[in-house]
XYZ file of C-alpha atoms in Angstrom:
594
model
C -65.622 -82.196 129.240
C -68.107 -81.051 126.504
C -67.735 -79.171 123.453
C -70.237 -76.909 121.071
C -69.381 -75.708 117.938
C -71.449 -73.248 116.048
C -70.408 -73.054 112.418
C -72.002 -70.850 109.664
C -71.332 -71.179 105.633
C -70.327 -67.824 103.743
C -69.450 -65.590 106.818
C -67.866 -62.312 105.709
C -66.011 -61.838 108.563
C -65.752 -58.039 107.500
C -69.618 -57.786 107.865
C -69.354 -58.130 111.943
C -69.150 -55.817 114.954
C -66.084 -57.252 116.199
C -64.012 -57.616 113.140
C -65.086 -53.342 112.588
C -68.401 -53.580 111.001
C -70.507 -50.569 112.028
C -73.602 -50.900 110.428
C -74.587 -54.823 110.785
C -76.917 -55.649 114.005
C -75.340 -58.245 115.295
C -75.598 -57.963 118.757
C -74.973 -61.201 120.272
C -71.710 -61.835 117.387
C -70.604 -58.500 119.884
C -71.944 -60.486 123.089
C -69.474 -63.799 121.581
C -66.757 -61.169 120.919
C -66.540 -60.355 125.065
C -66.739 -63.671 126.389
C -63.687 -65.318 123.694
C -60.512 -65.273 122.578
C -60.825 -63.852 119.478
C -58.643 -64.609 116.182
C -57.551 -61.504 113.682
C -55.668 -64.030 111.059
C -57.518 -67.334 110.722
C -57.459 -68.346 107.223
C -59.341 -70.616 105.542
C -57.675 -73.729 103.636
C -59.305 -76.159 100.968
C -62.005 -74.289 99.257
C -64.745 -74.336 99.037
C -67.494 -75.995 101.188
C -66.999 -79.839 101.353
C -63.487 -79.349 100.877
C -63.351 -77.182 104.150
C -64.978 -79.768 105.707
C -62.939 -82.417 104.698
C -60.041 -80.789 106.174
C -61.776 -80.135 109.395
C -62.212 -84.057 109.783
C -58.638 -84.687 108.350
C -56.299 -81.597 110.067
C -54.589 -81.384 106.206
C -55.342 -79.287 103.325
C -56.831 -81.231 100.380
C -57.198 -79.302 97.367
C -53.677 -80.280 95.792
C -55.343 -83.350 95.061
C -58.578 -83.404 94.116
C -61.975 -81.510 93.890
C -64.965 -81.207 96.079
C -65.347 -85.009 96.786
C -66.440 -87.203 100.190
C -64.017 -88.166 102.816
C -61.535 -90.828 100.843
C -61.460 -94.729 102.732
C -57.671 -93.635 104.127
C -58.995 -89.902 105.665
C -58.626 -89.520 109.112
C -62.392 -88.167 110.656
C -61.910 -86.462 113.931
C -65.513 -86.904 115.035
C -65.232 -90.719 114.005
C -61.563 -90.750 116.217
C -64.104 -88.734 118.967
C -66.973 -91.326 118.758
C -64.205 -94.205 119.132
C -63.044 -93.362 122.191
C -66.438 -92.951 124.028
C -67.032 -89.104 123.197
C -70.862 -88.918 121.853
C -70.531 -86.613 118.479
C -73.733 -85.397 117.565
C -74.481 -83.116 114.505
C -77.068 -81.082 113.370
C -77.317 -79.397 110.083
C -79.256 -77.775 107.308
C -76.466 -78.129 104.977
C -77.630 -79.934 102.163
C -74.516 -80.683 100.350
C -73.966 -83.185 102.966
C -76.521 -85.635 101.125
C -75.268 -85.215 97.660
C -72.542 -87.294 96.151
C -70.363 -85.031 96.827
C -70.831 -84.900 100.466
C -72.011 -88.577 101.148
C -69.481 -89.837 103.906
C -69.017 -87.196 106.480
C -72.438 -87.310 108.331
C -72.068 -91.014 109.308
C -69.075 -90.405 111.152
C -70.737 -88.501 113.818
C -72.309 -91.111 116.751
C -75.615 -89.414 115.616
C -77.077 -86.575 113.368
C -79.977 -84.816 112.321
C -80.808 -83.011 108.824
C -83.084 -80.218 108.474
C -84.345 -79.475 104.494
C -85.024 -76.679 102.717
C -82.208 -74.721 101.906
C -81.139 -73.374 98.141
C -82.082 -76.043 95.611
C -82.001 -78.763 98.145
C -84.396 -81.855 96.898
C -86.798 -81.509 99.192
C -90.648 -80.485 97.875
C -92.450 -81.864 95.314
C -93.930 -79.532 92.819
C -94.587 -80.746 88.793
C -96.354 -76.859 88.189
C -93.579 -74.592 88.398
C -93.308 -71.948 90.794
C -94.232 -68.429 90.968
C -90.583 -66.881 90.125
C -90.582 -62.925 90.521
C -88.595 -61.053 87.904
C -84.307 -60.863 89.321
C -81.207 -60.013 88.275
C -80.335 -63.439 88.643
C -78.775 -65.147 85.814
C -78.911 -68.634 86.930
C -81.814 -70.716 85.748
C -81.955 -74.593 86.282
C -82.714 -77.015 88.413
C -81.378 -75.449 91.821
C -82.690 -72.266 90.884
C -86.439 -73.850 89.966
C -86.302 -76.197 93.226
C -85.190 -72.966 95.744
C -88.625 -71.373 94.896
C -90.563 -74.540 95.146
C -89.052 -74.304 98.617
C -89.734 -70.736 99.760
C -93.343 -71.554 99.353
C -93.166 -73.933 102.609
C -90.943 -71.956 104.385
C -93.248 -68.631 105.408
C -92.697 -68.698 109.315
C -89.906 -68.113 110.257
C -90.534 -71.547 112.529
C -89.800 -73.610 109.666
C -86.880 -72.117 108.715
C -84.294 -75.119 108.203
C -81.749 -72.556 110.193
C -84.072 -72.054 112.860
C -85.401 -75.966 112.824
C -81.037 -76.862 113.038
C -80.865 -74.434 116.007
C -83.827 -76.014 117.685
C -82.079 -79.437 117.612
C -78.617 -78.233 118.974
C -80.162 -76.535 121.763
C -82.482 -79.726 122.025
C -79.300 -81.870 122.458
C -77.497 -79.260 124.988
C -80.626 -79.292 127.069
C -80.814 -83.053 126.871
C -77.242 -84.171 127.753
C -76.030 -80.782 130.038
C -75.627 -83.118 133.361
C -73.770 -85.483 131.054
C -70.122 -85.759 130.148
C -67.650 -86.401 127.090
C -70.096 -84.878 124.640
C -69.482 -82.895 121.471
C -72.817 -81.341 119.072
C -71.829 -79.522 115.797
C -74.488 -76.785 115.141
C -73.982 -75.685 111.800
C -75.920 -73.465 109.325
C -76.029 -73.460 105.827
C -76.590 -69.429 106.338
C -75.491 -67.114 105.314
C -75.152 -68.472 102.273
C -76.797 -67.415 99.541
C -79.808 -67.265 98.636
C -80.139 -64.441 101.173
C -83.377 -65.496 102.365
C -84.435 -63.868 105.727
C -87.664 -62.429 107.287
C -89.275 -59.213 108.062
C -88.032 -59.226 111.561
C -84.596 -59.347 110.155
C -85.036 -56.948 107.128
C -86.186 -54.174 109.561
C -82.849 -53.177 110.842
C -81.902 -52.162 107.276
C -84.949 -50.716 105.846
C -84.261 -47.388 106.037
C -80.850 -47.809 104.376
C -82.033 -49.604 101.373
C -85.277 -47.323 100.752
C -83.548 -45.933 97.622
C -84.092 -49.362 95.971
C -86.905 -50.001 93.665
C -85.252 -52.636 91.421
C -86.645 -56.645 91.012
C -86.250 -58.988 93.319
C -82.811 -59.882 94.567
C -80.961 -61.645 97.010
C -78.821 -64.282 95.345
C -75.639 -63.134 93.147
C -74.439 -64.950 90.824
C -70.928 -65.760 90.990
C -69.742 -62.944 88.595
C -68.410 -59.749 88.115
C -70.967 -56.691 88.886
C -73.029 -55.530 86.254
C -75.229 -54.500 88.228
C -75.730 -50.593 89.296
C -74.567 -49.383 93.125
C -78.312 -49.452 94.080
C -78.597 -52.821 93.104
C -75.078 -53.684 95.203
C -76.363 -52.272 97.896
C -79.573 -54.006 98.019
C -78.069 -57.256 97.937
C -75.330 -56.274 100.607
C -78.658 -55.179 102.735
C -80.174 -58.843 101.899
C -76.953 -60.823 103.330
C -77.131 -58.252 106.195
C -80.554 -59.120 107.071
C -79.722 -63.179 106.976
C -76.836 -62.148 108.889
C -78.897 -61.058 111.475
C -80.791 -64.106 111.611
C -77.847 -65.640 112.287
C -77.015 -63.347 115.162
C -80.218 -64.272 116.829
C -79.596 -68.045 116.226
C -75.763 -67.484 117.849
C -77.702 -65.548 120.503
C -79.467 -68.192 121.291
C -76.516 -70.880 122.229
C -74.724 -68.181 123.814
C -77.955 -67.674 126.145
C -77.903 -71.975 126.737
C -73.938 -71.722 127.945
C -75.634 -69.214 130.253
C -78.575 -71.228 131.622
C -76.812 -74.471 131.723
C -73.463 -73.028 133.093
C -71.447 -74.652 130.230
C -68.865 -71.693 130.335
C -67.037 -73.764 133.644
C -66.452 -77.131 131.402
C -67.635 -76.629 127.251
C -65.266 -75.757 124.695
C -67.364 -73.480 122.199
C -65.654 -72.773 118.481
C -67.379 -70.704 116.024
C -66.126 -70.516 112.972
C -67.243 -70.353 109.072
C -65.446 -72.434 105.840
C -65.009 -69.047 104.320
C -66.415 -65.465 103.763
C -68.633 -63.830 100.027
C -67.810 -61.447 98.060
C -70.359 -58.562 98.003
C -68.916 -56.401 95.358
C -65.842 -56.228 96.538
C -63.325 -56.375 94.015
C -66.089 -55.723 91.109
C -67.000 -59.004 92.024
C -69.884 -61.232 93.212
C -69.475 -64.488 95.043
C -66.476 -67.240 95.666
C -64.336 -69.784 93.145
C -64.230 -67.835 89.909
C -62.008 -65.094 91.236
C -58.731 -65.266 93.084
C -59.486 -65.983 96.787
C -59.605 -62.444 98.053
C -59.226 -61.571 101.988
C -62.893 -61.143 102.091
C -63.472 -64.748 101.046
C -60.817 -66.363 102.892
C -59.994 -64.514 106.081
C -62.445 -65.663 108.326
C -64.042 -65.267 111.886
C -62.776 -67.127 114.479
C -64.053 -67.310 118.222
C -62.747 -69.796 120.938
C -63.650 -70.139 124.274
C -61.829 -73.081 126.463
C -62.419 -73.652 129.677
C -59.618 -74.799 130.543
C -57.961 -71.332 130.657
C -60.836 -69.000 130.409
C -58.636 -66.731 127.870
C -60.297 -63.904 126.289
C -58.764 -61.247 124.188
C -57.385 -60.701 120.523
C -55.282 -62.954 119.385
C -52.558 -62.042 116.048
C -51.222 -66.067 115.292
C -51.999 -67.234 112.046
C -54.415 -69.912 112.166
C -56.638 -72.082 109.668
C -59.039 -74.366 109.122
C -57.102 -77.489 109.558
C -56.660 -76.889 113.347
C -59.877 -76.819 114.193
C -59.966 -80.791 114.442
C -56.874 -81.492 115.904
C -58.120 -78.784 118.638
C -60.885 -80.747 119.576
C -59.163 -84.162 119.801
C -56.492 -81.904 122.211
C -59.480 -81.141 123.966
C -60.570 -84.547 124.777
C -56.941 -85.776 125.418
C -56.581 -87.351 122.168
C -53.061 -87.013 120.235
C -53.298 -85.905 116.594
C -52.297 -88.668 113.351
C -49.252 -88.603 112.285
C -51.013 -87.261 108.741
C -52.628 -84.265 110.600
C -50.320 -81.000 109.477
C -53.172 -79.072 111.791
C -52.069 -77.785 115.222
C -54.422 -77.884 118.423
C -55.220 -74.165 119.249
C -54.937 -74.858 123.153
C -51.750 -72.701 123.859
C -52.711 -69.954 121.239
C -55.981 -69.259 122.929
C -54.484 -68.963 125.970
C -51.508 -66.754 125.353
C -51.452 -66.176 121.444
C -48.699 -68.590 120.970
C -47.310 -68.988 117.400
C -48.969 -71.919 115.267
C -47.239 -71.605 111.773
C -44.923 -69.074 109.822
C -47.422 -69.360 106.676
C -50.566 -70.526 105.917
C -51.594 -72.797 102.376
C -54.864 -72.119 101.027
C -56.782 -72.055 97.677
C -59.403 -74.464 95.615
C -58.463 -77.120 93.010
C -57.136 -76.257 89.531
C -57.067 -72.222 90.573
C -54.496 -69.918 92.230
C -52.498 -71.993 95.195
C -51.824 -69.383 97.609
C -49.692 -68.733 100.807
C -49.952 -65.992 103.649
C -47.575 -65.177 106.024
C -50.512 -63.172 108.138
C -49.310 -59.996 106.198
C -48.786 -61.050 102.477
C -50.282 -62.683 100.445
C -49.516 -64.546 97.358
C -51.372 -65.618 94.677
C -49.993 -67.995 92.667
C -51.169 -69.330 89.031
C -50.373 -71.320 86.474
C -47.478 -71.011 83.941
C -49.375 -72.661 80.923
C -52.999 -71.102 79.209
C -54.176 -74.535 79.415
C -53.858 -74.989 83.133
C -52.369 -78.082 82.412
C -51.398 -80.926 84.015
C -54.070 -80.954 86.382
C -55.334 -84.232 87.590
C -57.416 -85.929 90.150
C -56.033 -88.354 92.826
C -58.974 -90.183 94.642
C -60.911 -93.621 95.570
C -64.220 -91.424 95.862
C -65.207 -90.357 92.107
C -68.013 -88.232 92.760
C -68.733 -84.182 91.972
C -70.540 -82.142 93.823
C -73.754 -83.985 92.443
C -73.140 -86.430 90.647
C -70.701 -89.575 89.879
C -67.603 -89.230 87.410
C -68.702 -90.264 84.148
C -67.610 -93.589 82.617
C -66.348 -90.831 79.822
C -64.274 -89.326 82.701
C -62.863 -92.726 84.117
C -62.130 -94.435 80.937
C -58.360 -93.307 81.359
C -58.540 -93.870 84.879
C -54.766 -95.585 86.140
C -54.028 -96.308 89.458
C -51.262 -94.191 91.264
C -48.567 -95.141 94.135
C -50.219 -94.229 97.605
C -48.909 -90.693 98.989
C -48.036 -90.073 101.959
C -50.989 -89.860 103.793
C -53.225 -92.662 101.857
C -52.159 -95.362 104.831
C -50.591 -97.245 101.964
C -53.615 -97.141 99.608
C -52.909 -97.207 95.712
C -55.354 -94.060 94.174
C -57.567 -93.492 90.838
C -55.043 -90.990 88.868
C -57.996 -89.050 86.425
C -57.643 -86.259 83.974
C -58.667 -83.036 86.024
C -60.674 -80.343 84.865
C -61.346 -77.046 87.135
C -64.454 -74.719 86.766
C -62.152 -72.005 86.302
C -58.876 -71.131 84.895
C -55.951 -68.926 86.846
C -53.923 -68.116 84.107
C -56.431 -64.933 83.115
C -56.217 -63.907 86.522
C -51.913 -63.915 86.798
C -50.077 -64.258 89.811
C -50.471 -61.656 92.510
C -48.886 -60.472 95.438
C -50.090 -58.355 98.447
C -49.572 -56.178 101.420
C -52.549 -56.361 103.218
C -50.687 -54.278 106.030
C -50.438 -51.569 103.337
C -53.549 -52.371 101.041
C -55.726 -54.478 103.217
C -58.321 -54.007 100.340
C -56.128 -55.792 97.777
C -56.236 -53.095 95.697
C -52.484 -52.744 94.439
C -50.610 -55.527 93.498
C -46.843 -55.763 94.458
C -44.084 -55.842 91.618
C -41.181 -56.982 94.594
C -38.899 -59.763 93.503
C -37.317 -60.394 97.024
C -40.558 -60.549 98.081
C -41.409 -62.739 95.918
C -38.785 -65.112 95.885
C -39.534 -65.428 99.841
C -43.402 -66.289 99.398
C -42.837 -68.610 96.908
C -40.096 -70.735 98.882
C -43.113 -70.580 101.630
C -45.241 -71.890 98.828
C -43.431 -74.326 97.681
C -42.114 -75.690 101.424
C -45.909 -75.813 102.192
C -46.796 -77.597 98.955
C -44.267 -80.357 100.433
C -45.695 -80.584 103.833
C -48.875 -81.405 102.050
C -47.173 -84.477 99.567
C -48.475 -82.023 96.352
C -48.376 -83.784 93.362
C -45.700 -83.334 91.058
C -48.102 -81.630 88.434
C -48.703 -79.192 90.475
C -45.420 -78.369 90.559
C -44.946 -78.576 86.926
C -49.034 -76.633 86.113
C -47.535 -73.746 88.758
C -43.943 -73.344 87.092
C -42.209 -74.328 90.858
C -39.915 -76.910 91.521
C -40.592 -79.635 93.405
C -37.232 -80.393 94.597
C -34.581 -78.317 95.381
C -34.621 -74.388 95.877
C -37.177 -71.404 94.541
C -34.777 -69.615 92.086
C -35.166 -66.048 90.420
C -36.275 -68.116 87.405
C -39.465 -69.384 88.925
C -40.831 -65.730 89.523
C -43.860 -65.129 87.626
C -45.225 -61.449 89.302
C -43.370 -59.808 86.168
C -44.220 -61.836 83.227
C -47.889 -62.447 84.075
C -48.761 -58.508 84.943
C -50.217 -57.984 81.842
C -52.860 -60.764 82.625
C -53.536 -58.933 86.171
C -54.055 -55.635 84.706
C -56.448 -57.296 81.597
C -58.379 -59.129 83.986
C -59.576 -55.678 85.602
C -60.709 -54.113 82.203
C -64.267 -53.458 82.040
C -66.197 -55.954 80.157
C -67.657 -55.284 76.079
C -71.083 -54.292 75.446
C -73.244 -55.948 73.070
C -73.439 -52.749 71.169
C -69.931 -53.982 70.615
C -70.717 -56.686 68.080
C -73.053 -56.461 64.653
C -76.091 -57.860 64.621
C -76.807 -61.657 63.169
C -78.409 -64.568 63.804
C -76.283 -66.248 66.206
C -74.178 -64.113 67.872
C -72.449 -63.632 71.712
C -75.521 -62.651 73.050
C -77.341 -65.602 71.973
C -77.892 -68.246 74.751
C -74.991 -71.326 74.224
C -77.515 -74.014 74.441
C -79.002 -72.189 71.036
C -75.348 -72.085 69.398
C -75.156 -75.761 70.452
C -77.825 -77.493 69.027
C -76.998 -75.348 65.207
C -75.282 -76.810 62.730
C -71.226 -76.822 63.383
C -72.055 -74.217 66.332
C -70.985 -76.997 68.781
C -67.629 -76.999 67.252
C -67.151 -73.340 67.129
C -67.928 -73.575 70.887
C -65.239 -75.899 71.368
C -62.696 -73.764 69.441
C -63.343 -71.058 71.725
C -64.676 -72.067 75.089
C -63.104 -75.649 75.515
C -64.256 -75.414 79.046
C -67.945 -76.211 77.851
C -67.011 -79.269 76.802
C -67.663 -80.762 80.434
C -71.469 -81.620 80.349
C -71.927 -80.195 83.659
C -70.451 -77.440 83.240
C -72.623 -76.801 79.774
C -75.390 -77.689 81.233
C -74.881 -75.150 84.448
C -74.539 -72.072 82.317
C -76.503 -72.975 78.738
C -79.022 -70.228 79.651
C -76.497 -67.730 79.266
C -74.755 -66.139 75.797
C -71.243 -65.866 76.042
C -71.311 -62.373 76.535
C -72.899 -63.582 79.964
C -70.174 -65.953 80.428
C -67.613 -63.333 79.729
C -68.571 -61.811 83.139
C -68.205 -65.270 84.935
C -64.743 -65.689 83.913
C -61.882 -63.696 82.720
C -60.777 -66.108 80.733
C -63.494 -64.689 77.807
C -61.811 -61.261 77.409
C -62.722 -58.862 74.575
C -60.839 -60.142 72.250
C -62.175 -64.142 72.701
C -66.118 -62.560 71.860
C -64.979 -61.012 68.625
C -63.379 -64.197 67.454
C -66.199 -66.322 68.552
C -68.659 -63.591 67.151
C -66.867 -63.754 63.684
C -66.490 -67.252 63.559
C -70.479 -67.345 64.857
C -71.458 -65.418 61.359
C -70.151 -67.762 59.456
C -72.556 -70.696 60.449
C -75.237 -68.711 61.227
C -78.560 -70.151 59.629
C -78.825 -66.643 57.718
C -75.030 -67.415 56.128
């Protein structure tokens, strides 16, 4: 038995042919579509990237606990369990968050691996001159944003492509080991992620529908609300298209290797994505700022096992987290007793029920529950977002190690459930961005599949949030996150812990279009003036503070310093209207010309 899995980053599953797209070439996503059983409610789980791949290795949600970190000591790694029992894991990937701190431990669990460079800001060239950077709409300046161009300049055929290069070495390894048995190679993609970088072979199929734009260069949103006019949506829509397409072609290309090699008679193939982008949708760009919308986290899902040759739609609700324990089913190993994922077997062969709701969300934002047809968004009770902390033996970010700052109250916790015993860090927690703005939502997606009108139904309510809160369990949550959600963690969901009424203002403020600068007098430092400027003047550190406390992270303030907080404002709903003015006044008053 052998088993391929394909999986992309940032697939909109709303953007292919077989999920009802009509204006996307993607051919071979249609060809995939015929041959597979085909899932119409896989959700996500822990968001976003390394934390869906965490759970992938582990079968259980992790975002109760902690952010975007590596696989803990106590995890569970299915391609490690694999590789134990004689099953050869390879993996090849271009997705460069697998070599930062973040990301460090999951690559070495495969048998073997191979790591293609070049995409986003990946450290990969060279270059002391900067690069030639054409005029965008792009906010973002910094280091990934300086190193991305520095890499586009050795990327010009299409060749060298890191996606193309990772395809090259799956298909390598299928070719290699086809008359061999027990063998499982992860193919996976950093596209299409953004930056939407594609090539003129790709762009072609939607030139004539973005003639009409004339605007700067532009093919990687920020993750914001739009500002930008519909021309300028539309050109960037056209831009993840055309890497889309790539894509296609790359999927085309595995599909056409299960035809040459005959692996349909004895290869599982799964492809799948972490999660979907938002393209404007929502008057938003991107993923993690804004609640987790159904474009974001209702993803593609494609199975084909051999073992019953099932095709079809299928309606059970499925996630992330059974996509390891299906491949251990696969190979006739049993799942850990820590593993709350459920092999897919069954389901692809006669749509058998997995679960009656789904847990899904990122850490220190909305936790959120489906049933397949609602879903509910839940935030936090307090402004602060508070308590919030961070359970872990692994105390890296994304890119970088926890601060001594950041450890200095470090204690250690009693193990949960699933930490084999293991005593854990217990850290202060701090989340890029803050639910409370947002409120806490509930949908009909039957009824408003575009998430459009949000439910005022206490019954209904009262029913998601026992779901919540009985999934929350499953998963040994952390009693803050009972007490930062306003839910109890023992006993029943009452009337009193319904929160769809008291928080609508927030919902409806969090729509209202954003101030102008024509808004706000004229002075020296001021809410259009870049926060790295207001930093470094006299008391303008402390007025930041008073009014953005989430800049007091260093990573954070160095990630967005470019931008005024009239930028910000768009990044986050927590800087309404009425937070500028205060900060604009207060700004006057230690403004050099004061």
């Amino acid at each position: 038995m052998k088993a391929v899995m394909v999986m992309f980053d940032s697939l909109n599953r709303r953007m292919l042919p077989p999920y009802g797209c009509d204006w996307t070439h993607a051919p071979h996503f249609q060809r995939l579509a015929e041959h597979t059983a085909v899932f119409d409610h896989c959700y996500g789980g822990s968001m976003p990237c390394m934390p869906a791949r965490r759970e992938m290795h582990t079968g259980r949600p992790n975002f109760l606990h902690r952010s975007w970190g590596p696989l803990e000591p106590f995890d569970d790694s299915v391609p490690q369990m694999l590789a134990q029992d004689g099953v050869h894991t390879h993996l090849v990937t271009d997705h460069q968050h697998y070599w930062e701190d973040g990301g460090a431990t999951y690559h070495q669990r495969y048998s073997s691996f191979e790591f293609f460079r070049g995409q986003e800001g990946d450290k990969w060239k060279g270059q002391v001159a900067d690069p030639d950077i054409p005029p965008t709409h792009t906010l973002r300046r910094g280091r990934i944003w300086r190193q991305d161009w520095v890499n586009r300049q050795h990327l010009t055929d299409p060749a060298d492509h890191p996606q193309n290069r990772t395809f090259d070495a799956g298909l390598e390894f299928i070719a290699t080991n086809r008359e061999e048995d027990r063998w499982f190679v992860q193919i996976e993609t950093f596209d299409p992620h953004e930056p939407f970088f594609s090539y003129a072979e790709h762009k072609k199929h939607y030139a004539a529908r973005d003639a009409a734009y004339t605007g700067p260069h532009f093919d990687w949103p920020d993750y914001k609300r739009v500002t930008e006019d519909a021309e300028t949506v539309a050109h960037a829509r056209h831009e993840y298209a055309a890497l889309l397409t790539m894509c296609d072609t790359s999927l085309g290309r595995v599909l056409d290797a299960f035809d040459t090699h005959g692996l349909w008679d004895d290869t599982l193939l799964i492809v799948c994505t972490d999660h979907g982008f938002l393209l404007g949708e929502h008057g938003w760009w991107g993923k993690n700022v804004q609640p987790w919308f159904d474009e974001n986290i209702h993803t593609p899902l494609f199975v084909w096992d051999p073992r019953t040759r099932a095709t079809g739609r299928r309606s059970a609700l499925v996630q992330t987290i059974d996509i390891g324990p299906t491949l251990l089913d696969f190979f006739g190993l049993e799942r850990t007793p820590d593993m709350l994922g459920v092999p897919l077997g069954d389901t692809t062969a006669d749509d058998r029920p997995v679960r009656e709701a789904g847990l899904f969300g990122s850490y220190g934002a909305h936790v959120n529950v489906t049933d397949g047809r609602h879903v509910y968004m839940r935030a936090c009770v307090r402004p602060d977002n508070q308590p919030l902390r961070e359970y872990t033996l692994m105390p890296t970010h994304m890119d970088g190690r926890f601060t001594p700052d950041e450890l200095r109250d470090a204690t250690l916790a009693d193990p949960f459930p699933f930490t084999k015993g293991v005593p854990v860090l217990d850290l202060p927690g701090f989340a890029v961005g803050n639910p409370y703005a947002l409120g806490t939502r509930l949908y009909d997606l039957a009824t408003d599949p575009d998430q459009e009108h949000p439910l005022l139904d206490d019954e209904l309510e009262l029913r998601m949030a026992t779901l919540l809160v009985e999934r929350m369990r499953a998963c040994a949550a952390p009693a803050g996150q009972y007490a930062r959600l306003g839910l109890p963690a023992e006993g029943p969901v009452t009337e009193e812990h319904l929160l769809l009424r008291a928080q609508r203002e927030q919902v409806e403020r969090s729509t209202a279009p954003l101030p102008t600068a024509a808004e706000f007098p004229a002075q020296e430092l001021s809410v259009t003036t870049p926060v790295h400027r207001i930093a470094e003047a006299p008391h303008g550190a402390d007025v930041l503070r008073r009014h953005l406390p989430m800049l007091a992270h260093p990573g954070l303030l160095a990630m967005v310093g470019a931008m005024s907080p009239l930028q910000l404002a768009a990044m986050t709903p927590a800087v309404d209207r009425t937070l500028l003015h205060a900060l604009h006044t207060d700004l006057a008053q230690v403004s050099p010309a004061a």
